[in-house]
Amino acid sequence: SEQVKGYGTKLMNHLKQHVKRQGITQFLTYADNYAIGYFKKQGFSKTLYMPRERWVGYIKDYDGGTLMECYVHPTIDYTAVPETIKTQKAFVKARIKAVSQQHVVHDGLQLGEGVKLKNPVEEIPGILAGGWTAADFTGASARESDREWSSLYGQFRAIWKDVEKHDASWPFQEPVDTSEVEDYLTVIKDPIDLSKIKQRLDDKYYKSKDMLKADLIRMIENCKTYNGQRTVFYKEAERLGAYVERRL
């Protein structure tokens, strides 16, 4: 798709570079719900710093839109932004590589027919070098058989059920249909919904209430990030978020 090749960002960066020479320091625009994500990626914010008297009456207000502002910094070379980010990423990756072993690739296990390992986990190349121990892998099974762990998981399921029954939970029951909301995944990089959280419960993914709460809060924040403050989705997200905070 031509939409995801970055032409819009490149055009916006050249526009910012051009208007700096005209003494323009701010852009204002009204964005509908489908455009908010795009404008955020271009440096626009819902917070306005331009004095109201400078723009009121010059830009038309309309329902269903969100007024957004972008500050054009006079010392930034916007045409060099992509290359600057690329350089920064390379630097960060190099620093990580210097203190971690994540880039090291170990040979796999060499097993013949009928060969058994006494300690299969520890004998996988790279496991011990990475700081893992047998306890890290057997602890989960031990917790699952423990009565206290079973009780805790019962609490997780009760929390999920209470959230799922809340009258503000209807926008979160199923994943967003990206065939209808085509730009959703360009705005929301880590989507989640109540059905996925239920699946994670079934898979024994959560090890603490904090993990469960983090997923619930991310679900709510995703909704608020994508949808404008005037939408019913944003308002329902705020209602459900307040309930989650009280419940957890």
Short mmCIF file of C-alpha atoms in Angstrom, two decimals:
data_model
loop_
_atom_site.label_atom_id
_atom_site.label_comp_id
_atom_site.label_asym_id
_atom_site.label_seq_id
_atom_site.Cartn_x
_atom_site.Cartn_y
_atom_site.Cartn_z
CA SER A 1 0.00 0.00 0.00
CA GLU A 2 1.25 3.48 -0.85
CA GLN A 3 -0.16 4.71 2.49
CA VAL A 4 2.51 3.00 4.58
CA LYS A 5 5.60 4.09 2.60
CA GLY A 6 6.15 7.26 4.59
CA TYR A 7 5.30 9.79 1.90
CA GLY A 8 3.03 11.73 4.27
CA THR A 9 5.77 12.03 6.90
CA LYS A 10 8.35 13.11 4.32
CA LEU A 11 6.00 15.76 2.93
CA MET A 12 5.20 17.04 6.44
CA ASN A 13 8.90 17.28 7.33
CA HIS A 14 9.64 19.30 4.21
CA LEU A 15 6.68 21.58 4.97
CA LYS A 16 7.99 22.22 8.49
CA GLN A 17 11.44 22.97 7.11
CA HIS A 18 9.93 25.43 4.63
CA VAL A 19 7.69 27.33 7.08
CA LYS A 20 10.60 27.85 9.51
CA ARG A 21 12.03 30.28 6.95
CA GLN A 22 8.70 32.15 6.98
CA GLY A 23 8.81 32.60 10.77
CA ILE A 24 5.91 30.18 11.35
CA THR A 25 6.25 28.28 14.62
CA GLN A 26 2.93 26.46 15.00
CA PHE A 27 0.43 24.47 12.96
CA LEU A 28 -3.21 24.02 13.94
CA THR A 29 -5.55 21.47 12.40
CA TYR A 30 -8.82 19.71 13.10
CA ALA A 31 -8.46 15.95 12.93
CA ASP A 32 -11.28 13.43 12.78
CA ASN A 33 -11.01 10.16 14.71
CA TYR A 34 -9.29 8.37 11.84
CA ALA A 35 -6.62 11.06 11.44
CA ILE A 36 -5.62 11.65 15.07
CA GLY A 37 -3.06 8.84 14.99
CA TYR A 38 -1.44 10.17 11.84
CA PHE A 39 -1.12 13.69 13.21
CA LYS A 40 0.31 12.42 16.51
CA LYS A 41 3.07 10.69 14.55
CA GLN A 42 3.78 14.02 12.82
CA GLY A 43 4.32 15.80 16.15
CA PHE A 44 0.80 17.13 16.76
CA SER A 45 -0.72 17.17 20.24
CA LYS A 46 -4.18 17.74 21.69
CA THR A 47 -2.61 20.25 24.09
CA LEU A 48 -2.72 23.79 22.67
CA TYR A 49 -0.07 26.37 23.59
CA MET A 50 -0.85 29.01 21.00
CA PRO A 51 -2.78 31.89 22.63
CA ARG A 52 -6.48 31.54 21.81
CA GLU A 53 -6.76 35.08 20.51
CA ARG A 54 -4.26 34.27 17.74
CA TRP A 55 -6.41 31.58 16.13
CA VAL A 56 -10.03 31.93 17.23
CA GLY A 57 -12.15 33.02 14.30
CA TYR A 58 -9.53 31.95 11.76
CA ILE A 59 -10.04 28.22 11.98
CA LYS A 60 -13.51 26.74 11.70
CA ASP A 61 -14.76 24.68 14.63
CA TYR A 62 -16.81 21.58 13.86
CA ASP A 63 -18.31 18.72 15.82
CA GLY A 64 -16.59 15.36 15.72
CA GLY A 65 -13.14 16.84 15.21
CA THR A 66 -10.22 17.31 17.59
CA LEU A 67 -8.17 20.50 17.43
CA MET A 68 -4.47 19.63 17.42
CA GLU A 69 -1.29 21.70 17.45
CA CYS A 70 2.25 21.11 16.25
CA TYR A 71 5.16 23.28 17.40
CA VAL A 72 7.76 23.85 14.69
CA HIS A 73 11.09 24.10 16.49
CA PRO A 74 13.40 26.66 14.86
CA THR A 75 16.62 24.66 15.45
CA ILE A 76 15.49 21.23 14.25
CA ASP A 77 16.38 20.11 10.73
CA TYR A 78 13.19 18.18 10.00
CA THR A 79 14.48 16.76 6.73
CA ALA A 80 17.24 15.03 8.73
CA VAL A 81 14.91 13.49 11.32
CA PRO A 82 14.72 9.99 9.73
CA GLU A 83 18.51 9.72 9.47
CA THR A 84 18.93 11.02 13.03
CA ILE A 85 16.51 8.39 14.37
CA LYS A 86 18.31 5.69 12.39
CA THR A 87 21.62 6.73 13.92
CA GLN A 88 20.17 6.80 17.42
CA LYS A 89 18.69 3.30 16.99
CA ALA A 90 22.03 1.95 15.81
CA PHE A 91 23.78 3.50 18.82
CA VAL A 92 21.26 2.05 21.31
CA LYS A 93 21.47 -1.41 19.73
CA ALA A 94 25.27 -1.30 19.89
CA ARG A 95 25.18 -0.39 23.58
CA ILE A 96 22.72 -3.23 24.31
CA LYS A 97 24.88 -5.68 22.39
CA ALA A 98 27.90 -4.68 24.49
CA VAL A 99 26.24 -5.72 27.76
CA SER A 100 23.95 -8.58 26.70
CA GLN A 101 24.10 -11.98 25.04
CA GLN A 102 20.87 -11.65 23.04
CA HIS A 103 22.73 -11.53 19.74
CA VAL A 104 24.63 -14.78 20.38
CA VAL A 105 23.23 -17.77 18.46
CA HIS A 106 23.97 -21.20 19.99
CA ASP A 107 23.98 -24.53 18.23
CA GLY A 108 20.89 -26.64 18.78
CA LEU A 109 20.79 -29.93 20.66
CA GLN A 110 22.31 -32.90 18.86
CA LEU A 111 20.03 -35.81 19.64
CA GLY A 112 20.03 -39.24 18.07
CA GLU A 113 17.32 -41.84 18.19
CA GLY A 114 16.73 -43.11 21.71
CA VAL A 115 18.97 -40.49 23.33
CA LYS A 116 17.52 -38.98 26.53
CA LEU A 117 18.72 -36.00 28.54
CA LYS A 118 18.92 -36.14 32.31
CA ASN A 119 18.34 -32.41 32.63
CA PRO A 120 16.91 -31.33 29.26
CA VAL A 121 16.41 -27.68 30.11
CA GLU A 122 19.89 -27.07 31.46
CA GLU A 123 21.50 -28.96 28.60
CA ILE A 124 20.03 -26.69 25.92
CA PRO A 125 22.98 -24.58 24.69
CA GLY A 126 22.74 -21.01 25.92
CA ILE A 127 20.35 -21.60 28.84
CA LEU A 128 22.97 -21.56 31.59
CA ALA A 129 24.97 -18.84 29.85
CA GLY A 130 21.86 -16.69 29.91
CA GLY A 131 21.60 -16.99 33.71
CA TRP A 132 18.62 -19.40 33.78
CA THR A 133 18.37 -22.22 36.32
CA ALA A 134 16.18 -25.29 36.65
CA ALA A 135 14.17 -23.52 39.35
CA ASP A 136 13.07 -20.91 36.83
CA PHE A 137 11.31 -23.61 34.82
CA THR A 138 9.95 -25.84 37.56
CA GLY A 139 8.62 -23.01 39.73
CA ALA A 140 5.54 -22.44 37.57
CA SER A 141 4.38 -26.06 37.87
CA ALA A 142 4.91 -25.98 41.61
CA ARG A 143 2.84 -22.83 41.98
CA GLU A 144 -0.01 -24.26 39.92
CA SER A 145 -0.31 -27.21 42.29
CA ASP A 146 -0.20 -24.99 45.32
CA ARG A 147 -3.50 -24.10 46.99
CA GLU A 148 -2.52 -20.46 47.44
CA TRP A 149 -1.72 -20.13 43.75
CA SER A 150 -5.05 -21.67 42.80
CA SER A 151 -6.81 -19.20 45.07
CA LEU A 152 -4.97 -16.29 43.47
CA TYR A 153 -5.98 -17.42 40.00
CA GLY A 154 -9.55 -17.61 41.16
CA GLN A 155 -9.25 -13.94 42.07
CA PHE A 156 -7.90 -13.15 38.60
CA ARG A 157 -10.92 -14.78 36.98
CA ALA A 158 -13.31 -12.95 39.31
CA ILE A 159 -11.69 -9.62 38.40
CA TRP A 160 -11.97 -10.38 34.68
CA LYS A 161 -15.61 -11.40 35.05
CA ASP A 162 -16.47 -8.20 36.95
CA VAL A 163 -14.77 -6.05 34.29
CA GLU A 164 -16.43 -8.01 31.47
CA LYS A 165 -19.88 -7.48 33.03
CA HIS A 166 -19.37 -3.73 33.55
CA ASP A 167 -21.76 -1.68 31.40
CA ALA A 168 -18.84 0.33 29.94
CA SER A 169 -16.99 -2.77 28.73
CA TRP A 170 -18.89 -3.23 25.45
CA PRO A 171 -16.21 -1.59 23.23
CA PHE A 172 -13.59 -4.00 24.61
CA GLN A 173 -15.28 -7.39 24.25
CA GLU A 174 -13.60 -8.36 20.95
CA PRO A 175 -10.56 -7.23 18.92
CA VAL A 176 -10.94 -4.13 16.76
CA ASP A 177 -11.92 -5.18 13.22
CA THR A 178 -8.94 -3.88 11.24
CA SER A 179 -10.70 -4.58 7.95
CA GLU A 180 -13.05 -1.74 8.88
CA VAL A 181 -10.63 0.41 10.89
CA GLU A 182 -7.71 0.13 8.50
CA ASP A 183 -5.25 2.46 10.26
CA TYR A 184 -5.77 1.00 13.73
CA LEU A 185 -2.55 -1.02 13.79
CA THR A 186 -0.51 1.94 12.57
CA VAL A 187 -1.61 3.85 15.68
CA ILE A 188 -1.92 1.04 18.22
CA LYS A 189 1.18 -1.14 18.21
CA ASP A 190 0.17 -3.54 21.00
CA PRO A 191 -3.58 -4.19 20.77
CA ILE A 192 -5.45 -6.13 23.42
CA ASP A 193 -9.07 -6.77 24.37
CA LEU A 194 -11.08 -8.73 26.94
CA SER A 195 -11.18 -11.89 24.83
CA LYS A 196 -7.37 -11.94 24.60
CA ILE A 197 -7.07 -11.34 28.35
CA LYS A 198 -9.46 -14.28 28.91
CA GLN A 199 -7.25 -16.46 26.71
CA ARG A 200 -4.21 -15.42 28.74
CA LEU A 201 -6.05 -16.37 31.91
CA ASP A 202 -6.79 -19.79 30.44
CA ASP A 203 -3.11 -20.16 29.51
CA LYS A 204 -1.98 -19.26 33.06
CA TYR A 205 -0.07 -16.29 31.65
CA TYR A 206 -0.58 -13.94 34.61
CA LYS A 207 1.69 -14.38 37.62
CA SER A 208 0.45 -11.40 39.65
CA LYS A 209 -2.39 -8.91 39.89
CA ASP A 210 -0.04 -6.25 38.57
CA MET A 211 0.35 -8.18 35.30
CA LEU A 212 -3.42 -8.48 34.90
CA LYS A 213 -3.93 -4.81 35.75
CA ALA A 214 -1.25 -3.78 33.25
CA ASP A 215 -3.13 -5.50 30.41
CA LEU A 216 -6.45 -3.97 31.45
CA ILE A 217 -4.95 -0.49 31.65
CA ARG A 218 -3.22 -0.94 28.28
CA MET A 219 -6.55 -1.96 26.74
CA ILE A 220 -8.15 1.21 28.07
CA GLU A 221 -5.26 3.50 27.11
CA ASN A 222 -5.24 2.06 23.57
CA CYS A 223 -8.89 3.09 23.23
CA LYS A 224 -8.20 6.61 24.53
CA THR A 225 -5.17 6.97 22.26
CA TYR A 226 -7.05 6.06 19.10
CA ASN A 227 -10.36 7.81 19.80
CA GLY A 228 -10.97 11.51 20.35
CA GLN A 229 -12.06 12.86 23.72
CA ARG A 230 -15.53 13.69 22.42
CA THR A 231 -16.29 10.15 21.28
CA VAL A 232 -18.40 7.65 23.19
CA PHE A 233 -15.49 5.20 23.05
CA TYR A 234 -13.18 7.59 24.91
CA LYS A 235 -15.83 8.28 27.54
CA GLU A 236 -16.54 4.58 28.06
CA ALA A 237 -12.79 3.95 28.40
CA GLU A 238 -12.58 6.57 31.15
CA ARG A 239 -15.52 4.99 32.99
CA LEU A 240 -14.07 1.49 32.75
CA GLY A 241 -10.60 2.76 33.70
CA ALA A 242 -11.97 4.32 36.89
CA TYR A 243 -13.65 1.01 37.76
CA VAL A 244 -10.45 -0.98 37.15
CA GLU A 245 -8.52 1.37 39.44
CA ARG A 246 -11.08 0.87 42.18
CA ARG A 247 -11.33 -2.89 41.66
CA LEU A 248 -7.58 -3.45 41.68
#
